[in-house]
GROMACS .gro file of C-alpha atoms in nm:
model
  215
    1MET     CA    1   4.637  -9.054  -6.806
    2THR     CA    2   4.260  -9.053  -6.798
    3ILE     CA    3   4.074  -8.900  -6.497
    4PRO     CA    4   3.744  -9.068  -6.412
    5ARG     CA    5   3.430  -8.862  -6.457
    6ARG     CA    6   3.327  -8.927  -6.099
    7SER     CA    7   3.636  -8.743  -5.974
    8TRP     CA    8   3.551  -8.439  -6.188
    9ARG     CA    9   3.197  -8.435  -6.054
   10ALA     CA   10   3.318  -8.461  -5.695
   11ALA     CA   11   3.562  -8.174  -5.744
   12GLY     CA   12   3.295  -7.956  -5.909
   13THR     CA   13   3.052  -8.017  -5.624
   14LEU     CA   14   3.317  -7.920  -5.367
   15VAL     CA   15   3.399  -7.594  -5.546
   16ALA     CA   16   3.030  -7.504  -5.577
   17ALA     CA   17   2.973  -7.567  -5.209
   18THR     CA   18   3.271  -7.348  -5.119
   19VAL     CA   19   3.147  -7.063  -5.334
   20VAL     CA   20   2.798  -7.080  -5.186
   21GLY     CA   21   2.941  -7.083  -4.834
   22LEU     CA   22   3.160  -6.779  -4.897
   23THR     CA   23   2.874  -6.591  -5.058
   24GLY     CA   24   2.644  -6.662  -4.764
   25SER     CA   25   2.908  -6.548  -4.520
   26ILE     CA   26   2.958  -6.222  -4.707
   27LEU     CA   27   2.584  -6.161  -4.735
   28SER     CA   28   2.523  -6.232  -4.368
   29ALA     CA   29   2.816  -6.025  -4.250
   30GLY     CA   30   2.726  -5.728  -4.472
   31PRO     CA   31   2.416  -5.601  -4.290
   32ALA     CA   32   2.577  -5.650  -3.949
   33ALA     CA   33   2.879  -5.443  -4.048
   34ALA     CA   34   2.660  -5.179  -4.209
   35HIS     CA   35   2.456  -5.124  -3.894
   36THR     CA   36   2.760  -5.001  -3.705
   37PRO     CA   37   2.724  -4.619  -3.694
   38THR     CA   38   3.010  -4.410  -3.831
   39TRP     CA   39   3.073  -4.088  -3.646
   40ASP     CA   40   3.363  -3.853  -3.581
   41VAL     CA   41   3.432  -3.570  -3.337
   42THR     CA   42   3.677  -3.283  -3.393
   43CYS     CA   43   3.742  -2.970  -3.190
   44SER     CA   44   3.463  -2.785  -3.373
   45GLU     CA   45   3.211  -3.033  -3.519
   46VAL     CA   46   3.046  -3.375  -3.498
   47THR     CA   47   2.978  -3.593  -3.804
   48VAL     CA   48   2.726  -3.882  -3.790
   49ASP     CA   49   2.653  -4.138  -4.067
   50LEU     CA   50   2.395  -4.415  -4.012
   51THR     CA   51   2.312  -4.657  -4.296
   52TYR     CA   52   2.127  -4.983  -4.367
   53TYR     CA   53   1.875  -4.960  -4.085
   54THR     CA   54   1.524  -5.100  -4.109
   55PRO     CA   55   1.329  -4.850  -4.320
   56ASP     CA   56   0.989  -4.896  -4.158
   57ALA     CA   57   1.115  -4.905  -3.796
   58PRO     CA   58   1.111  -4.595  -3.569
   59ASN     CA   59   1.489  -4.563  -3.537
   60THR     CA   60   1.612  -4.266  -3.331
   61VAL     CA   61   1.941  -4.079  -3.287
   62THR     CA   62   2.047  -3.829  -3.018
   63VAL     CA   63   2.370  -3.629  -2.970
   64THR     CA   64   2.450  -3.455  -2.642
   65VAL     CA   65   2.742  -3.239  -2.525
   66ASP     CA   66   2.815  -3.245  -2.152
   67GLY     CA   67   2.459  -3.359  -2.091
   68LYS     CA   68   2.296  -3.088  -2.307
   69ASP     CA   69   2.123  -3.165  -2.637
   70LEU     CA   70   2.327  -3.080  -2.944
   71LEU     CA   71   2.090  -3.288  -3.160
   72PRO     CA   72   1.756  -3.356  -2.988
   73THR     CA   73   1.610  -3.704  -3.040
   74LYS     CA   74   1.533  -3.742  -3.410
   75THR     CA   75   1.355  -4.030  -3.585
   76PHE     CA   76   1.499  -4.169  -3.910
   77GLY     CA   77   1.438  -4.462  -4.144
   78LYS     CA   78   1.692  -4.655  -4.353
   79GLU     CA   79   1.976  -4.404  -4.312
   80PHE     CA   80   2.068  -4.075  -4.148
   81SER     CA   81   2.359  -3.834  -4.197
   82THR     CA   82   2.434  -3.496  -4.035
   83LYS     CA   83   2.715  -3.260  -3.942
   84LEU     CA   84   2.680  -3.060  -3.619
   85THR     CA   85   2.880  -2.756  -3.507
   86LEU     CA   86   3.008  -2.761  -3.150
   87PRO     CA   87   2.974  -2.448  -2.937
   88GLU     CA   88   3.286  -2.246  -2.867
   89HIS     CA   89   3.468  -2.394  -2.571
   90SER     CA   90   3.789  -2.340  -2.377
   91GLU     CA   91   3.775  -2.681  -2.208
   92LYS     CA   92   3.735  -3.035  -2.338
   93LEU     CA   93   3.378  -3.146  -2.410
   94THR     CA   94   3.222  -3.491  -2.373
   95VAL     CA   95   3.013  -3.578  -2.680
   96ARG     CA   96   2.770  -3.872  -2.655
   97LEU     CA   97   2.593  -4.053  -2.942
   98VAL     CA   98   2.283  -4.266  -2.874
   99VAL     CA   99   2.126  -4.468  -3.159
  100LYS     CA  100   1.821  -4.687  -3.094
  101ASP     CA  101   1.726  -4.955  -3.344
  102GLY     CA  102   1.350  -4.954  -3.380
  103SER     CA  103   1.330  -5.303  -3.529
  104GLU     CA  104   1.215  -5.600  -3.323
  105GLY     CA  105   1.473  -5.679  -3.057
  106GLY     CA  106   1.665  -5.358  -3.125
  107LYS     CA  107   1.993  -5.550  -3.154
  108TYR     CA  108   2.161  -5.273  -3.356
  109SER     CA  109   2.117  -5.002  -3.094
  110TYR     CA  110   2.442  -4.816  -3.023
  111GLU     CA  111   2.587  -4.580  -2.761
  112ASP     CA  112   2.932  -4.421  -2.753
  113GLU     CA  113   3.122  -4.122  -2.610
  114LYS     CA  114   3.408  -3.916  -2.753
  115THR     CA  115   3.601  -3.609  -2.638
  116ALA     CA  116   3.616  -3.280  -2.828
  117ASP     CA  117   3.951  -3.111  -2.769
  118VAL     CA  118   4.006  -2.736  -2.753
  119CYS     CA  119   4.081  -2.589  -3.095
  120GLU     CA  120   4.418  -2.427  -3.152
  121GLY     CA  121   4.422  -2.058  -3.069
  122GLU     CA  122   4.173  -2.096  -2.786
  123THR     CA  123   4.338  -2.078  -2.446
  124PRO     CA  124   4.176  -2.279  -2.169
  125THR     CA  125   4.002  -2.062  -1.916
  126PRO     CA  126   4.124  -2.130  -1.563
  127PRO     CA  127   3.855  -2.217  -1.313
  128PRO     CA  128   3.731  -1.916  -1.121
  129THR     CA  129   3.888  -1.867  -0.782
  130GLU     CA  130   3.678  -1.774  -0.487
  131PRO     CA  131   3.763  -1.426  -0.357
  132THR     CA  132   3.928  -1.414  -0.017
  133PRO     CA  133   3.694  -1.244   0.229
  134THR     CA  134   3.845  -0.923   0.367
  135GLU     CA  135   3.761  -0.792   0.708
  136PRO     CA  136   3.613  -0.441   0.698
  137THR     CA  137   3.842  -0.174   0.839
  138PRO     CA  138   3.672   0.017   1.123
  139THR     CA  139   3.644   0.385   1.045
  140GLU     CA  140   3.693   0.632   1.329
  141SER     CA  141   3.444   0.914   1.326
  142ALA     CA  142   3.621   1.250   1.346
  143PRO     CA  143   3.484   1.489   1.612
  144SER     CA  144   3.284   1.776   1.479
  145GLU     CA  145   3.476   2.102   1.451
  146THR     CA  146   3.187   2.308   1.589
  147PRO     CA  147   3.023   2.141   1.891
  148GLY     CA  148   2.655   2.192   1.939
  149THR     CA  149   2.689   2.368   2.274
  150GLU     CA  150   2.984   2.591   2.359
  151THR     CA  151   3.118   2.592   2.713
  152PRO     CA  152   3.122   2.951   2.845
  153GLU     CA  153   3.469   3.072   2.923
  154PRO     CA  154   3.527   3.165   3.289
  155SER     CA  155   3.505   3.535   3.358
  156ASP     CA  156   3.817   3.722   3.460
  157THR     CA  157   3.639   3.868   3.762
  158PRO     CA  158   3.496   3.632   4.026
  159SER     CA  159   3.119   3.607   4.048
  160GLY     CA  160   3.127   3.724   4.407
  161ALA     CA  161   3.252   4.070   4.313
  162PRO     CA  162   2.981   4.330   4.242
  163SER     CA  163   2.934   4.428   3.878
  164GLU     CA  164   3.060   4.762   3.770
  165SER     CA  165   2.719   4.856   3.629
  166ALA     CA  166   2.528   4.770   3.953
  167PRO     CA  167   2.401   5.082   4.136
  168ALA     CA  168   2.577   5.161   4.457
  169VAL     CA  169   2.375   5.130   4.774
  170PRO     CA  170   2.332   5.484   4.918
  171ALA     CA  171   2.489   5.533   5.252
  172PRO     CA  172   2.254   5.645   5.530
  173SER     CA  173   2.237   6.024   5.551
  174GLY     CA  174   2.303   6.200   5.875
  175SER     CA  175   1.998   6.427   5.833
  176THR     CA  176   1.742   6.144   5.829
  177PRO     CA  177   1.483   6.201   6.114
  178PRO     CA  178   1.495   5.949   6.391
  179LEU     CA  179   1.238   5.675   6.410
  180ALA     CA  180   0.915   5.752   6.603
  181GLU     CA  181   0.917   5.655   6.965
  182THR     CA  182   0.699   5.368   7.067
  183GLY     CA  183   0.576   5.543   7.384
  184SER     CA  184   0.249   5.754   7.404
  185SER     CA  185   0.275   6.108   7.269
  186SER     CA  186   0.172   6.424   7.465
  187ALA     CA  187  -0.082   6.517   7.194
  188THR     CA  188  -0.297   6.210   7.254
  189PRO     CA  189  -0.546   6.370   7.501
  190VAL     CA  190  -0.606   6.661   7.267
  191ILE     CA  191  -0.685   6.434   6.979
  192GLY     CA  192  -0.921   6.230   7.194
  193GLY     CA  193  -1.113   6.540   7.304
  194ALA     CA  194  -1.154   6.661   6.950
  195ALA     CA  195  -1.290   6.329   6.844
  196LEU     CA  196  -1.543   6.331   7.129
  197ALA     CA  197  -1.660   6.680   7.031
  198VAL     CA  198  -1.712   6.568   6.672
  199LEU     CA  199  -1.922   6.270   6.787
  200LEU     CA  200  -2.138   6.490   7.007
  201ALA     CA  201  -2.195   6.745   6.729
  202GLY     CA  202  -2.290   6.473   6.488
  203GLY     CA  203  -2.535   6.323   6.733
  204GLY     CA  204  -2.696   6.666   6.786
  205ILE     CA  205  -2.737   6.724   6.417
  206LEU     CA  206  -2.891   6.380   6.372
  207TRP     CA  207  -3.139   6.445   6.656
  208ALA     CA  208  -3.244   6.783   6.507
  209VAL     CA  209  -3.304   6.630   6.166
  210ARG     CA  210  -3.525   6.355   6.312
  211LYS     CA  211  -3.722   6.606   6.513
  212ARG     CA  212  -3.801   6.813   6.205
  213ARG     CA  213  -3.922   6.511   6.022
  214THR     CA  214  -4.149   6.426   6.312
  215THR     CA  215  -4.310   6.776   6.322
   0.00000   0.00000   0.00000
């Protein structure tokens, strides 16, 4: 049986077209798959691998842990690879990767979040509990043993009784002379005469002295 040449040519053309189509599909799908970042998170570290990005574009990558920078924004070119150590933690951490494609349109930009579990051997720390407020116990002030002022003890003897050391009031003696009488005494005329004689003598002496001075 002889196969016409036209049939061979048609079959060859179909195979060539199929090969070209498959090759174009692989080539077009390759860069798109390569732009997907590869990263992994364990309990202790973060691994990031970025490949086949536009070399001349300002591509950036950032890694944060619970909102804090683990890898501050860093610019890279065609590819970027790093391994970051997570801080010690007793609770699960939220790790976030942000990749921005600097080429026109930025269609290969990427954002994703993963959780870092607690490593074995590290016990989770329970959340702190607020202390219960306690009411202060009132303290009673003890009275002072020695008061500032001592109260005098009452005396055994009443205050009305005379003290033993007070001098006794002397009793009136029977030999005390009687008080002078208020009436006129019998010696009054004698005293009056003597006084008159003294006045007269003094007047005479004064007159004699004046007379001598005059002579």
